[in-house]
Amino acid sequence: ATVHRDSLRHRLPEALAILTLSGLLAFWLHRRLTRPLGALLQATEAVGRGDFSVRAPAAGDQELNSLVKAFNSLVDRIREAQSHLSQSERRFREMFENAPVAYQSLDGQGRLVDVNEELCRLLGQPRENLIGMPFHDFWTPETRGGFDACFEALRQEGERRVELRLIVEADRAGGREGQFAGRRQRSRQF
């Protein structure tokens, strides 16, 4: 029993050293994996909030590094697509605003949600007065009755053209003839 006890006493430091090294190795491996994953998670959350300027830092592990590279590549493509979309929206807005013809967008109930400068000029109203008003309010009494049928057909068919007369500022009494051409958009605006 004494020999066994002495053997244990001599091996106890070895056992403690092995346990300590095992603990350090486990801690090192844990940090090596969780730190890059934590950084990738933070970058993912930032992208989820709309911050496309974020980059996930490179990881030491080859598999994690591949994941980080794929993530950063995806974010780059999203940022580029968003830039192209912004440019396209600016060009569309510029064309809409500066068009020589009157343009408007209507909601599902036929109220104005967007108008261009030409329509404001024709109707003699600033944009802020027009937004939210029913479009049929500007049709002359003789054409106003056809608005509901025209608008319903536009909703059903997706596209509609109709002759109409608008009450415009330049000719308040009789109105001005024009053509209404509508197309339903994916956003359900007309």
PDB file of C-alpha atoms in Angstrom:
ATOM      1  CA  ALA A   1       0.000   0.000   0.000  1.00  0.00           C
ATOM      2  CA  THR A   2       2.932   2.316   0.690  1.00  0.00           C
ATOM      3  CA  VAL A   3       4.420   1.721  -2.752  1.00  0.00           C
ATOM      4  CA  HIS A   4       1.089   2.484  -4.365  1.00  0.00           C
ATOM      5  CA  ARG A   5       0.766   5.709  -2.349  1.00  0.00           C
ATOM      6  CA  ASP A   6       4.288   6.798  -3.268  1.00  0.00           C
ATOM      7  CA  SER A   7       3.538   6.039  -6.932  1.00  0.00           C
ATOM      8  CA  LEU A   8       0.426   8.198  -6.770  1.00  0.00           C
ATOM      9  CA  ARG A   9       2.374  11.039  -5.123  1.00  0.00           C
ATOM     10  CA  HIS A  10       4.914  10.996  -7.938  1.00  0.00           C
ATOM     11  CA  ARG A  11       2.246  10.850 -10.618  1.00  0.00           C
ATOM     12  CA  LEU A  12       0.016  13.537  -9.109  1.00  0.00           C
ATOM     13  CA  PRO A  13       2.112  16.419 -10.525  1.00  0.00           C
ATOM     14  CA  GLU A  14       2.083  14.678 -13.915  1.00  0.00           C
ATOM     15  CA  ALA A  15      -1.683  14.263 -13.731  1.00  0.00           C
ATOM     16  CA  LEU A  16      -2.148  17.907 -12.713  1.00  0.00           C
ATOM     17  CA  ALA A  17       0.140  19.012 -15.549  1.00  0.00           C
ATOM     18  CA  ILE A  18      -1.836  16.913 -18.045  1.00  0.00           C
ATOM     19  CA  LEU A  19      -5.134  18.295 -16.720  1.00  0.00           C
ATOM     20  CA  THR A  20      -3.799  21.851 -16.885  1.00  0.00           C
ATOM     21  CA  LEU A  21      -2.504  21.379 -20.421  1.00  0.00           C
ATOM     22  CA  SER A  22      -5.783  19.739 -21.462  1.00  0.00           C
ATOM     23  CA  GLY A  23      -7.717  22.668 -19.993  1.00  0.00           C
ATOM     24  CA  LEU A  24      -5.483  25.192 -21.753  1.00  0.00           C
ATOM     25  CA  LEU A  25      -5.806  23.315 -25.038  1.00  0.00           C
ATOM     26  CA  ALA A  26      -9.610  23.171 -24.690  1.00  0.00           C
ATOM     27  CA  PHE A  27      -9.676  26.910 -23.858  1.00  0.00           C
ATOM     28  CA  TRP A  28      -7.449  27.722 -26.847  1.00  0.00           C
ATOM     29  CA  LEU A  29      -9.566  25.623 -29.239  1.00  0.00           C
ATOM     30  CA  HIS A  30     -12.761  27.124 -27.845  1.00  0.00           C
ATOM     31  CA  ARG A  31     -11.473  30.686 -28.361  1.00  0.00           C
ATOM     32  CA  ARG A  32     -10.071  29.841 -31.780  1.00  0.00           C
ATOM     33  CA  LEU A  33     -13.516  28.712 -32.930  1.00  0.00           C
ATOM     34  CA  THR A  34     -15.849  31.007 -31.027  1.00  0.00           C
ATOM     35  CA  ARG A  35     -14.021  34.294 -31.590  1.00  0.00           C
ATOM     36  CA  PRO A  36     -14.269  34.079 -35.425  1.00  0.00           C
ATOM     37  CA  LEU A  37     -17.834  32.786 -35.186  1.00  0.00           C
ATOM     38  CA  GLY A  38     -18.708  35.630 -32.814  1.00  0.00           C
ATOM     39  CA  ALA A  39     -17.213  38.180 -35.223  1.00  0.00           C
ATOM     40  CA  LEU A  40     -19.126  36.613 -38.111  1.00  0.00           C
ATOM     41  CA  LEU A  41     -22.330  36.711 -36.047  1.00  0.00           C
ATOM     42  CA  GLN A  42     -21.792  40.417 -35.275  1.00  0.00           C
ATOM     43  CA  ALA A  43     -21.197  41.146 -38.968  1.00  0.00           C
ATOM     44  CA  THR A  44     -24.341  39.188 -39.890  1.00  0.00           C
ATOM     45  CA  GLU A  45     -26.398  41.171 -37.372  1.00  0.00           C
ATOM     46  CA  ALA A  46     -25.005  44.463 -38.757  1.00  0.00           C
ATOM     47  CA  VAL A  47     -25.987  43.424 -42.288  1.00  0.00           C
ATOM     48  CA  GLY A  48     -29.421  42.484 -40.960  1.00  0.00           C
ATOM     49  CA  ARG A  49     -29.751  46.078 -39.724  1.00  0.00           C
ATOM     50  CA  GLY A  50     -28.869  47.350 -43.204  1.00  0.00           C
ATOM     51  CA  ASP A  51     -25.186  48.150 -42.642  1.00  0.00           C
ATOM     52  CA  PHE A  52     -23.555  46.831 -45.811  1.00  0.00           C
ATOM     53  CA  SER A  53     -20.209  48.473 -45.074  1.00  0.00           C
ATOM     54  CA  VAL A  54     -19.311  45.777 -42.548  1.00  0.00           C
ATOM     55  CA  ARG A  55     -16.695  43.112 -43.277  1.00  0.00           C
ATOM     56  CA  ALA A  56     -16.239  39.923 -41.303  1.00  0.00           C
ATOM     57  CA  PRO A  57     -12.589  39.486 -40.262  1.00  0.00           C
ATOM     58  CA  ALA A  58     -10.609  36.581 -41.665  1.00  0.00           C
ATOM     59  CA  ALA A  59     -10.500  33.513 -39.485  1.00  0.00           C
ATOM     60  CA  GLY A  60      -7.501  31.247 -38.914  1.00  0.00           C
ATOM     61  CA  ASP A  61      -9.320  28.012 -39.689  1.00  0.00           C
ATOM     62  CA  GLN A  62      -9.596  27.181 -43.398  1.00  0.00           C
ATOM     63  CA  GLU A  63     -13.261  26.167 -43.243  1.00  0.00           C
ATOM     64  CA  LEU A  64     -14.234  29.241 -41.214  1.00  0.00           C
ATOM     65  CA  ASN A  65     -12.161  31.402 -43.547  1.00  0.00           C
ATOM     66  CA  SER A  66     -14.096  30.007 -46.527  1.00  0.00           C
ATOM     67  CA  LEU A  67     -17.347  30.890 -44.771  1.00  0.00           C
ATOM     68  CA  VAL A  68     -16.098  34.414 -43.988  1.00  0.00           C
ATOM     69  CA  LYS A  69     -14.974  34.935 -47.610  1.00  0.00           C
ATOM     70  CA  ALA A  70     -18.370  33.776 -48.902  1.00  0.00           C
ATOM     71  CA  PHE A  71     -20.142  36.091 -46.443  1.00  0.00           C
ATOM     72  CA  ASN A  72     -18.009  39.098 -47.420  1.00  0.00           C
ATOM     73  CA  SER A  73     -18.535  38.340 -51.122  1.00  0.00           C
ATOM     74  CA  LEU A  74     -22.297  38.191 -50.586  1.00  0.00           C
ATOM     75  CA  VAL A  75     -22.261  41.517 -48.721  1.00  0.00           C
ATOM     76  CA  ASP A  76     -20.215  43.073 -51.548  1.00  0.00           C
ATOM     77  CA  ARG A  77     -22.770  41.891 -54.122  1.00  0.00           C
ATOM     78  CA  ILE A  78     -25.658  43.222 -52.016  1.00  0.00           C
ATOM     79  CA  ARG A  79     -23.895  46.586 -51.620  1.00  0.00           C
ATOM     80  CA  GLU A  80     -23.288  46.771 -55.377  1.00  0.00           C
ATOM     81  CA  ALA A  81     -26.915  45.843 -56.176  1.00  0.00           C
ATOM     82  CA  GLN A  82     -28.137  48.427 -53.690  1.00  0.00           C
ATOM     83  CA  SER A  83     -25.960  51.072 -55.330  1.00  0.00           C
ATOM     84  CA  HIS A  84     -27.352  50.199 -58.778  1.00  0.00           C
ATOM     85  CA  LEU A  85     -30.891  50.281 -57.398  1.00  0.00           C
ATOM     86  CA  SER A  86     -30.313  53.720 -55.841  1.00  0.00           C
ATOM     87  CA  GLN A  87     -28.946  55.037 -59.128  1.00  0.00           C
ATOM     88  CA  SER A  88     -31.919  53.594 -61.009  1.00  0.00           C
ATOM     89  CA  GLU A  89     -34.359  55.116 -58.519  1.00  0.00           C
ATOM     90  CA  ARG A  90     -32.676  58.528 -58.896  1.00  0.00           C
ATOM     91  CA  ARG A  91     -32.904  58.311 -62.695  1.00  0.00           C
ATOM     92  CA  PHE A  92     -36.568  57.256 -62.513  1.00  0.00           C
ATOM     93  CA  ARG A  93     -37.392  60.032 -60.041  1.00  0.00           C
ATOM     94  CA  GLU A  94     -35.671  62.587 -62.270  1.00  0.00           C
ATOM     95  CA  MET A  95     -37.574  61.381 -65.346  1.00  0.00           C
ATOM     96  CA  PHE A  96     -40.863  61.287 -63.397  1.00  0.00           C
ATOM     97  CA  GLU A  97     -40.393  64.792 -62.025  1.00  0.00           C
ATOM     98  CA  ASN A  98     -39.185  66.388 -65.275  1.00  0.00           C
ATOM     99  CA  ALA A  99     -41.505  64.631 -67.712  1.00  0.00           C
ATOM    100  CA  PRO A 100     -43.362  66.968 -70.072  1.00  0.00           C
ATOM    101  CA  VAL A 101     -46.584  65.037 -69.377  1.00  0.00           C
ATOM    102  CA  ALA A 102     -48.562  64.723 -66.160  1.00  0.00           C
ATOM    103  CA  TYR A 103     -47.880  61.598 -64.112  1.00  0.00           C
ATOM    104  CA  GLN A 104     -49.435  60.363 -60.918  1.00  0.00           C
ATOM    105  CA  SER A 105     -49.466  57.241 -58.766  1.00  0.00           C
ATOM    106  CA  LEU A 106     -52.636  56.125 -57.045  1.00  0.00           C
ATOM    107  CA  ASP A 107     -53.212  53.860 -54.089  1.00  0.00           C
ATOM    108  CA  GLY A 108     -55.753  51.002 -54.102  1.00  0.00           C
ATOM    109  CA  GLN A 109     -58.621  53.425 -53.413  1.00  0.00           C
ATOM    110  CA  GLY A 110     -57.711  55.809 -56.243  1.00  0.00           C
ATOM    111  CA  ARG A 111     -56.079  58.477 -54.052  1.00  0.00           C
ATOM    112  CA  LEU A 112     -52.975  60.315 -55.223  1.00  0.00           C
ATOM    113  CA  VAL A 113     -49.796  59.056 -53.560  1.00  0.00           C
ATOM    114  CA  ASP A 114     -47.301  60.703 -55.909  1.00  0.00           C
ATOM    115  CA  VAL A 115     -47.542  63.390 -58.581  1.00  0.00           C
ATOM    116  CA  ASN A 116     -45.049  65.086 -60.850  1.00  0.00           C
ATOM    117  CA  GLU A 117     -44.529  68.806 -61.388  1.00  0.00           C
ATOM    118  CA  GLU A 118     -46.480  68.828 -64.663  1.00  0.00           C
ATOM    119  CA  LEU A 119     -49.629  67.497 -62.968  1.00  0.00           C
ATOM    120  CA  CYS A 120     -49.191  70.054 -60.174  1.00  0.00           C
ATOM    121  CA  ARG A 121     -48.893  72.790 -62.808  1.00  0.00           C
ATOM    122  CA  LEU A 122     -51.948  71.580 -64.753  1.00  0.00           C
ATOM    123  CA  LEU A 123     -54.088  71.307 -61.637  1.00  0.00           C
ATOM    124  CA  GLY A 124     -52.753  74.537 -60.151  1.00  0.00           C
ATOM    125  CA  GLN A 125     -52.004  72.831 -56.839  1.00  0.00           C
ATOM    126  CA  PRO A 126     -48.791  72.201 -54.911  1.00  0.00           C
ATOM    127  CA  ARG A 127     -47.826  68.559 -54.391  1.00  0.00           C
ATOM    128  CA  GLU A 128     -48.628  68.597 -50.669  1.00  0.00           C
ATOM    129  CA  ASN A 129     -52.256  69.622 -51.416  1.00  0.00           C
ATOM    130  CA  LEU A 130     -52.711  66.835 -53.967  1.00  0.00           C
ATOM    131  CA  ILE A 131     -51.285  63.876 -52.054  1.00  0.00           C
ATOM    132  CA  GLY A 132     -54.104  61.881 -50.482  1.00  0.00           C
ATOM    133  CA  MET A 133     -56.870  63.405 -52.612  1.00  0.00           C
ATOM    134  CA  PRO A 134     -59.062  61.148 -54.756  1.00  0.00           C
ATOM    135  CA  PHE A 135     -57.928  61.409 -58.372  1.00  0.00           C
ATOM    136  CA  HIS A 136     -61.528  61.429 -59.605  1.00  0.00           C
ATOM    137  CA  ASP A 137     -62.011  64.809 -57.885  1.00  0.00           C
ATOM    138  CA  PHE A 138     -60.059  66.326 -60.788  1.00  0.00           C
ATOM    139  CA  TRP A 139     -62.052  64.649 -63.546  1.00  0.00           C
ATOM    140  CA  THR A 140     -64.785  66.821 -65.040  1.00  0.00           C
ATOM    141  CA  PRO A 141     -68.346  65.956 -63.977  1.00  0.00           C
ATOM    142  CA  GLU A 142     -69.118  64.329 -67.338  1.00  0.00           C
ATOM    143  CA  THR A 143     -66.105  61.978 -67.125  1.00  0.00           C
ATOM    144  CA  ARG A 144     -65.987  61.526 -63.334  1.00  0.00           C
ATOM    145  CA  GLY A 145     -68.704  58.861 -63.359  1.00  0.00           C
ATOM    146  CA  GLY A 146     -66.519  56.581 -65.455  1.00  0.00           C
ATOM    147  CA  PHE A 147     -63.621  56.699 -63.007  1.00  0.00           C
ATOM    148  CA  ASP A 148     -64.843  53.896 -60.735  1.00  0.00           C
ATOM    149  CA  ALA A 149     -65.401  51.489 -63.649  1.00  0.00           C
ATOM    150  CA  CYS A 150     -62.073  52.455 -65.234  1.00  0.00           C
ATOM    151  CA  PHE A 151     -60.207  52.067 -61.969  1.00  0.00           C
ATOM    152  CA  GLU A 152     -61.820  48.707 -61.208  1.00  0.00           C
ATOM    153  CA  ALA A 153     -60.894  47.471 -64.696  1.00  0.00           C
ATOM    154  CA  LEU A 154     -57.340  48.652 -64.065  1.00  0.00           C
ATOM    155  CA  ARG A 155     -57.244  46.647 -60.834  1.00  0.00           C
ATOM    156  CA  GLN A 156     -58.565  43.530 -62.555  1.00  0.00           C
ATOM    157  CA  GLU A 157     -56.709  43.693 -65.864  1.00  0.00           C
ATOM    158  CA  GLY A 158     -53.512  45.397 -64.764  1.00  0.00           C
ATOM    159  CA  GLU A 159     -53.589  47.998 -67.533  1.00  0.00           C
ATOM    160  CA  ARG A 160     -56.175  50.490 -68.757  1.00  0.00           C
ATOM    161  CA  ARG A 161     -56.471  53.451 -71.141  1.00  0.00           C
ATOM    162  CA  VAL A 162     -59.397  55.860 -71.173  1.00  0.00           C
ATOM    163  CA  GLU A 163     -60.203  59.300 -72.558  1.00  0.00           C
ATOM    164  CA  LEU A 164     -61.020  61.840 -69.871  1.00  0.00           C
ATOM    165  CA  ARG A 165     -61.300  65.515 -69.132  1.00  0.00           C
ATOM    166  CA  LEU A 166     -59.504  66.995 -66.175  1.00  0.00           C
ATOM    167  CA  ILE A 167     -60.392  70.205 -64.443  1.00  0.00           C
ATOM    168  CA  VAL A 168     -57.172  72.157 -64.837  1.00  0.00           C
ATOM    169  CA  GLU A 169     -56.134  75.548 -63.518  1.00  0.00           C
ATOM    170  CA  ALA A 170     -55.828  77.117 -66.997  1.00  0.00           C
ATOM    171  CA  ASP A 171     -59.426  76.251 -67.915  1.00  0.00           C
ATOM    172  CA  ARG A 172     -61.466  75.852 -64.702  1.00  0.00           C
ATOM    173  CA  ALA A 173     -64.816  76.032 -66.486  1.00  0.00           C
ATOM    174  CA  GLY A 174     -64.606  73.410 -69.198  1.00  0.00           C
ATOM    175  CA  GLY A 175     -61.653  71.241 -68.437  1.00  0.00           C
ATOM    176  CA  ARG A 176     -58.953  69.975 -70.694  1.00  0.00           C
ATOM    177  CA  GLU A 177     -59.070  66.730 -72.610  1.00  0.00           C
ATOM    178  CA  GLY A 178     -56.465  64.152 -71.970  1.00  0.00           C
ATOM    179  CA  GLN A 179     -55.870  60.477 -71.822  1.00  0.00           C
ATOM    180  CA  PHE A 180     -55.524  58.414 -68.696  1.00  0.00           C
ATOM    181  CA  ALA A 181     -53.257  55.423 -69.068  1.00  0.00           C
ATOM    182  CA  GLY A 182     -52.805  53.269 -66.019  1.00  0.00           C
ATOM    183  CA  ARG A 183     -50.717  50.241 -65.196  1.00  0.00           C
ATOM    184  CA  ARG A 184     -50.794  48.294 -61.954  1.00  0.00           C
ATOM    185  CA  GLN A 185     -47.410  47.944 -60.281  1.00  0.00           C
ATOM    186  CA  ARG A 186     -46.239  45.125 -58.044  1.00  0.00           C
ATOM    187  CA  SER A 187     -46.620  47.437 -55.051  1.00  0.00           C
ATOM    188  CA  ARG A 188     -50.351  47.639 -55.848  1.00  0.00           C
ATOM    189  CA  GLN A 189     -50.030  51.332 -56.662  1.00  0.00           C
ATOM    190  CA  PHE A 190     -51.536  52.459 -59.938  1.00  0.00           C
TER     191      PHE A 190
END
